[in-house]
Amino acid sequence: DGGITQSPKYLFRKEGQNVTLSCEQNLNHDAMYWYRQDPGQGLRLIYYSQIVNDFQKGDIAEGYSVSREKKESFPLTVTSAQKNPTAFYLCASSPGHWTEAFFGQGTRLTVV
Amino acid sequence: AQKVTQAQTEISVVEKEDVTLDCVYETRDTTYYLFWYKQPPSGELVFLIRRNSFDEQNEISGRYSWNFQKSTSSFNFTITASQVVDSAVYFCALSETVNQAGTALIFGKGTTLSVSS
């Protein structure tokens, strides 16, 4: 089935560790996005990528890094520089400008 | 700056009641798109509708309807005869030009709808 797959669904991290969240899509979409969701805050844009080997910072990029080596994949690394990483992370893709974004099922990250 | 405001944080209704979720937006773009998404307890966002800035016709899809009024910068969503399965968080979103190459969605903070039987 076509769609966006995020893994893992739940992730626990010790303070000071980097962790990488996986996002894969088989929709042949050019654009991919990472959003962070906190209770009562809606979704905030972390990073986005319009094409392979190119990505841009969103509103809250500090403490995060991404790569886009393949069209299908857009992994997000939460680094130790991110002071409050506990949140729900959603990956999305879209086929072009002005179109709706399709979302994965999300990864819930908890710092322990 | 572009912004989406959903003033209603939580709404509770009883089954079969009609309910309207409000969305007000700000943008300097002349061309833009508005969206509504539903987030059930499972967490995945489900796309409901996309509306462009040049089309102010109201749209109806089953029990769902949308009212777009450019004059008041609003894009409200009404559920008629609500059902328990409608319980979810609903997000309104606005397309934003992020660079010369593309767009991204900016979201409101969401409205949590609870429908009781």
Short mmCIF file of C-alpha atoms in Angstrom, two decimals:
data_model
loop_
_atom_site.label_atom_id
_atom_site.label_comp_id
_atom_site.label_asym_id
_atom_site.label_seq_id
_atom_site.Cartn_x
_atom_site.Cartn_y
_atom_site.Cartn_z
CA ASP A 1 0.00 0.00 0.00
CA GLY A 2 1.16 3.53 -0.71
CA GLY A 3 1.82 5.73 2.24
CA ILE A 4 4.19 7.13 4.78
CA THR A 5 5.83 4.92 7.36
CA GLN A 6 7.32 6.29 10.52
CA SER A 7 9.31 4.18 12.93
CA PRO A 8 9.48 3.50 15.72
CA LYS A 9 6.04 4.31 17.08
CA TYR A 10 7.42 4.89 20.57
CA LEU A 11 10.96 5.92 21.41
CA PHE A 12 12.64 6.51 24.72
CA ARG A 13 15.82 8.50 25.00
CA LYS A 14 18.17 9.17 27.84
CA GLU A 15 19.23 12.73 28.35
CA GLY A 16 22.32 13.57 26.33
CA GLN A 17 21.69 10.98 23.63
CA ASN A 18 20.99 11.59 19.98
CA VAL A 19 18.15 9.63 18.43
CA THR A 20 17.00 9.26 14.84
CA LEU A 21 13.38 9.00 13.75
CA SER A 22 12.73 7.25 10.49
CA CYS A 23 10.34 8.43 7.77
CA GLU A 24 9.85 6.59 4.49
CA GLN A 25 7.32 7.26 1.74
CA ASN A 26 6.42 5.34 -1.41
CA LEU A 27 4.12 7.97 -2.85
CA ASN A 28 6.80 9.40 -5.15
CA HIS A 29 6.33 12.81 -3.55
CA ASP A 30 9.03 15.43 -3.93
CA ALA A 31 8.33 17.37 -0.74
CA MET A 32 8.71 16.02 2.78
CA TYR A 33 8.23 17.65 6.17
CA TRP A 34 8.78 17.11 9.86
CA TYR A 35 6.39 18.56 12.41
CA ARG A 36 6.43 18.53 16.17
CA GLN A 37 3.20 18.37 18.17
CA ASP A 38 2.92 19.35 21.81
CA PRO A 39 -0.33 19.36 23.79
CA GLY A 40 -2.30 22.49 23.03
CA GLN A 41 0.32 23.78 20.59
CA GLY A 42 -0.79 22.41 17.29
CA LEU A 43 1.83 21.31 14.78
CA ARG A 44 5.03 23.27 14.34
CA LEU A 45 7.35 22.89 11.38
CA ILE A 46 10.86 21.61 12.15
CA TYR A 47 12.40 20.99 8.72
CA TYR A 48 11.23 20.56 5.18
CA SER A 49 12.72 19.33 1.93
CA GLN A 50 11.45 20.10 -1.55
CA ILE A 51 13.92 17.92 -3.44
CA VAL A 52 16.66 15.38 -2.81
CA ASN A 53 19.85 16.75 -1.25
CA ASP A 54 18.12 19.97 -0.25
CA PHE A 55 16.35 20.91 2.96
CA GLN A 56 15.43 24.05 4.86
CA LYS A 57 14.87 24.96 8.48
CA GLY A 58 11.37 25.50 9.71
CA ASP A 59 10.21 27.49 12.71
CA ILE A 60 11.77 25.31 15.42
CA ALA A 61 14.86 23.68 13.85
CA GLU A 62 17.25 24.24 16.76
CA GLY A 63 18.44 20.95 18.22
CA TYR A 64 17.36 18.93 15.18
CA SER A 65 19.06 17.77 12.00
CA VAL A 66 17.86 16.02 8.84
CA SER A 67 19.15 14.50 5.63
CA ARG A 68 17.54 13.82 2.27
CA GLU A 69 19.80 11.46 0.37
CA LYS A 70 16.94 9.59 -1.26
CA LYS A 71 13.55 10.78 -2.44
CA GLU A 72 11.81 8.18 -0.31
CA SER A 73 13.55 8.91 2.97
CA PHE A 74 13.73 11.91 5.30
CA PRO A 75 15.14 10.91 8.71
CA LEU A 76 15.11 13.33 11.62
CA THR A 77 17.81 13.33 14.30
CA VAL A 78 16.98 14.79 17.66
CA THR A 79 20.28 15.88 19.14
CA SER A 80 21.32 16.45 22.73
CA ALA A 81 21.10 20.17 21.98
CA GLN A 82 17.31 19.93 21.92
CA LYS A 83 16.44 20.84 25.50
CA ASN A 84 12.86 19.63 25.55
CA PRO A 85 12.53 16.80 23.04
CA THR A 86 9.58 14.96 24.58
CA ALA A 87 6.83 15.33 21.98
CA PHE A 88 4.89 13.67 19.20
CA TYR A 89 6.69 13.87 15.84
CA LEU A 90 4.87 13.69 12.55
CA CYS A 91 6.38 13.24 9.12
CA ALA A 92 4.50 14.29 6.00
CA SER A 93 4.91 14.42 2.26
CA SER A 94 3.17 16.23 -0.55
CA PRO A 95 3.25 15.92 -4.33
CA GLY A 96 3.73 19.59 -5.11
CA HIS A 97 2.96 23.20 -4.39
CA TRP A 98 -0.31 24.08 -2.70
CA THR A 99 -1.30 20.46 -2.28
CA GLU A 100 -2.40 18.69 0.84
CA ALA A 101 0.20 16.90 2.91
CA PHE A 102 -0.12 13.22 3.76
CA PHE A 103 0.99 12.19 7.23
CA GLY A 104 2.56 9.18 8.84
CA GLN A 105 1.31 7.71 12.09
CA GLY A 106 3.83 9.57 14.18
CA THR A 107 6.59 8.78 16.66
CA ARG A 108 6.13 9.57 20.32
CA LEU A 109 9.50 10.45 21.83
CA THR A 110 9.99 10.48 25.58
CA VAL A 111 13.12 11.51 27.42
CA VAL A 112 13.75 9.36 30.49
CA ALA B 1 3.30 36.84 9.28
CA GLN B 2 0.94 34.07 8.36
CA LYS B 3 -1.13 32.70 11.16
CA VAL B 4 -4.06 30.39 11.82
CA THR B 5 -6.25 30.85 14.86
CA GLN B 6 -8.65 28.28 16.23
CA ALA B 7 -10.15 30.04 19.20
CA GLN B 8 -12.12 27.05 20.46
CA THR B 9 -9.81 24.79 22.42
CA GLU B 10 -12.42 22.19 23.35
CA ILE B 11 -16.04 21.59 22.40
CA SER B 12 -18.38 19.02 23.89
CA VAL B 13 -21.67 18.07 22.30
CA VAL B 14 -24.21 15.31 22.51
CA GLU B 15 -24.78 13.01 19.59
CA LYS B 16 -26.96 14.40 16.80
CA GLU B 17 -26.16 17.99 17.66
CA ASP B 18 -24.67 20.20 14.97
CA VAL B 19 -21.31 21.73 15.76
CA THR B 20 -19.20 24.41 14.05
CA LEU B 21 -15.45 24.67 14.40
CA ASP B 22 -14.06 28.12 13.76
CA CYS B 23 -10.89 29.00 11.87
CA VAL B 24 -9.52 32.48 11.21
CA TYR B 25 -6.37 33.04 9.20
CA GLU B 26 -3.93 35.82 8.34
CA THR B 27 -1.86 35.94 5.18
CA ARG B 28 -0.34 38.48 2.81
CA ASP B 29 -0.39 36.04 -0.10
CA THR B 30 -3.00 36.61 -2.79
CA THR B 31 -2.95 32.94 -3.69
CA TYR B 32 -3.23 30.51 -0.85
CA TYR B 33 -4.94 27.32 0.17
CA LEU B 34 -6.78 26.35 3.32
CA PHE B 35 -7.13 22.88 4.75
CA TRP B 36 -8.88 20.94 7.46
CA TYR B 37 -7.45 17.81 9.06
CA LYS B 38 -8.85 15.37 11.59
CA GLN B 39 -6.63 13.69 14.19
CA PRO B 40 -8.31 10.72 15.85
CA PRO B 41 -6.84 9.19 19.03
CA SER B 42 -4.53 7.02 16.92
CA GLY B 43 -2.55 10.16 16.10
CA GLU B 44 -2.38 10.14 12.32
CA LEU B 45 -3.71 13.27 10.62
CA VAL B 46 -6.47 12.62 8.12
CA PHE B 47 -6.97 15.11 5.32
CA LEU B 48 -10.55 16.40 4.99
CA ILE B 49 -10.60 19.29 2.53
CA ARG B 50 -8.51 21.78 0.55
CA ARG B 51 -9.89 25.11 -0.62
CA ASN B 52 -8.12 27.73 -2.73
CA SER B 53 -8.38 31.45 -2.16
CA PHE B 54 -10.28 32.07 -5.38
CA ASP B 55 -13.12 29.70 -4.68
CA GLU B 56 -15.53 30.94 -2.05
CA GLN B 57 -18.26 28.45 -2.74
CA ASN B 58 -19.33 26.50 0.28
CA GLU B 59 -18.73 22.80 0.10
CA ILE B 60 -20.71 19.91 1.51
CA SER B 61 -19.56 16.33 1.86
CA GLY B 62 -22.05 14.13 3.65
CA ARG B 63 -22.43 15.46 7.19
CA TYR B 64 -19.48 17.83 6.73
CA SER B 65 -19.69 21.33 5.31
CA TRP B 66 -17.27 24.20 5.01
CA ASN B 67 -17.91 27.93 4.86
CA PHE B 68 -15.13 30.04 3.38
CA GLN B 69 -15.50 33.81 3.73
CA LYS B 70 -12.61 35.82 2.39
CA SER B 71 -14.06 39.07 3.74
CA THR B 72 -13.66 37.84 7.30
CA SER B 73 -10.65 35.57 6.65
CA SER B 74 -12.54 32.61 8.00
CA PHE B 75 -12.86 28.99 6.97
CA ASN B 76 -15.32 27.34 9.32
CA PHE B 77 -16.19 23.67 9.48
CA THR B 78 -19.62 22.33 10.45
CA ILE B 79 -20.50 18.78 11.35
CA THR B 80 -24.21 18.06 11.10
CA ALA B 81 -25.83 15.44 13.32
CA SER B 82 -22.58 14.67 15.11
CA GLN B 83 -21.64 11.11 16.00
CA VAL B 84 -19.34 9.63 18.61
CA VAL B 85 -16.88 8.70 15.84
CA ASP B 86 -16.45 12.40 15.13
CA SER B 87 -14.59 12.77 18.43
CA ALA B 88 -11.10 13.93 17.52
CA VAL B 89 -8.83 16.92 17.32
CA TYR B 90 -9.49 19.05 14.26
CA PHE B 91 -6.84 21.28 12.72
CA CYS B 92 -7.19 24.12 10.29
CA ALA B 93 -4.11 24.86 8.17
CA LEU B 94 -2.90 27.46 5.69
CA SER B 95 -0.38 27.02 2.90
CA GLU B 96 2.69 29.17 3.30
CA THR B 97 5.32 29.94 0.69
CA VAL B 98 8.52 28.78 2.35
CA ASN B 99 10.97 29.61 -0.42
CA GLN B 100 10.92 30.04 -4.15
CA ALA B 101 10.58 26.33 -4.58
CA GLY B 102 7.61 25.36 -2.51
CA THR B 103 5.06 25.59 0.21
CA ALA B 104 4.43 24.18 3.66
CA LEU B 105 1.39 24.09 5.88
CA ILE B 106 1.07 26.14 9.02
CA PHE B 107 -1.43 24.86 11.52
CA GLY B 108 -3.74 26.27 14.12
CA LYS B 109 -3.57 24.85 17.62
CA GLY B 110 -6.52 22.57 17.02
CA THR B 111 -9.98 22.11 18.50
CA THR B 112 -10.73 19.00 20.50
CA LEU B 113 -14.25 17.80 19.79
CA SER B 114 -15.90 15.36 22.17
CA VAL B 115 -19.20 13.81 21.16
CA SER B 116 -21.04 11.86 23.82
CA SER B 117 -23.85 9.37 23.29
#
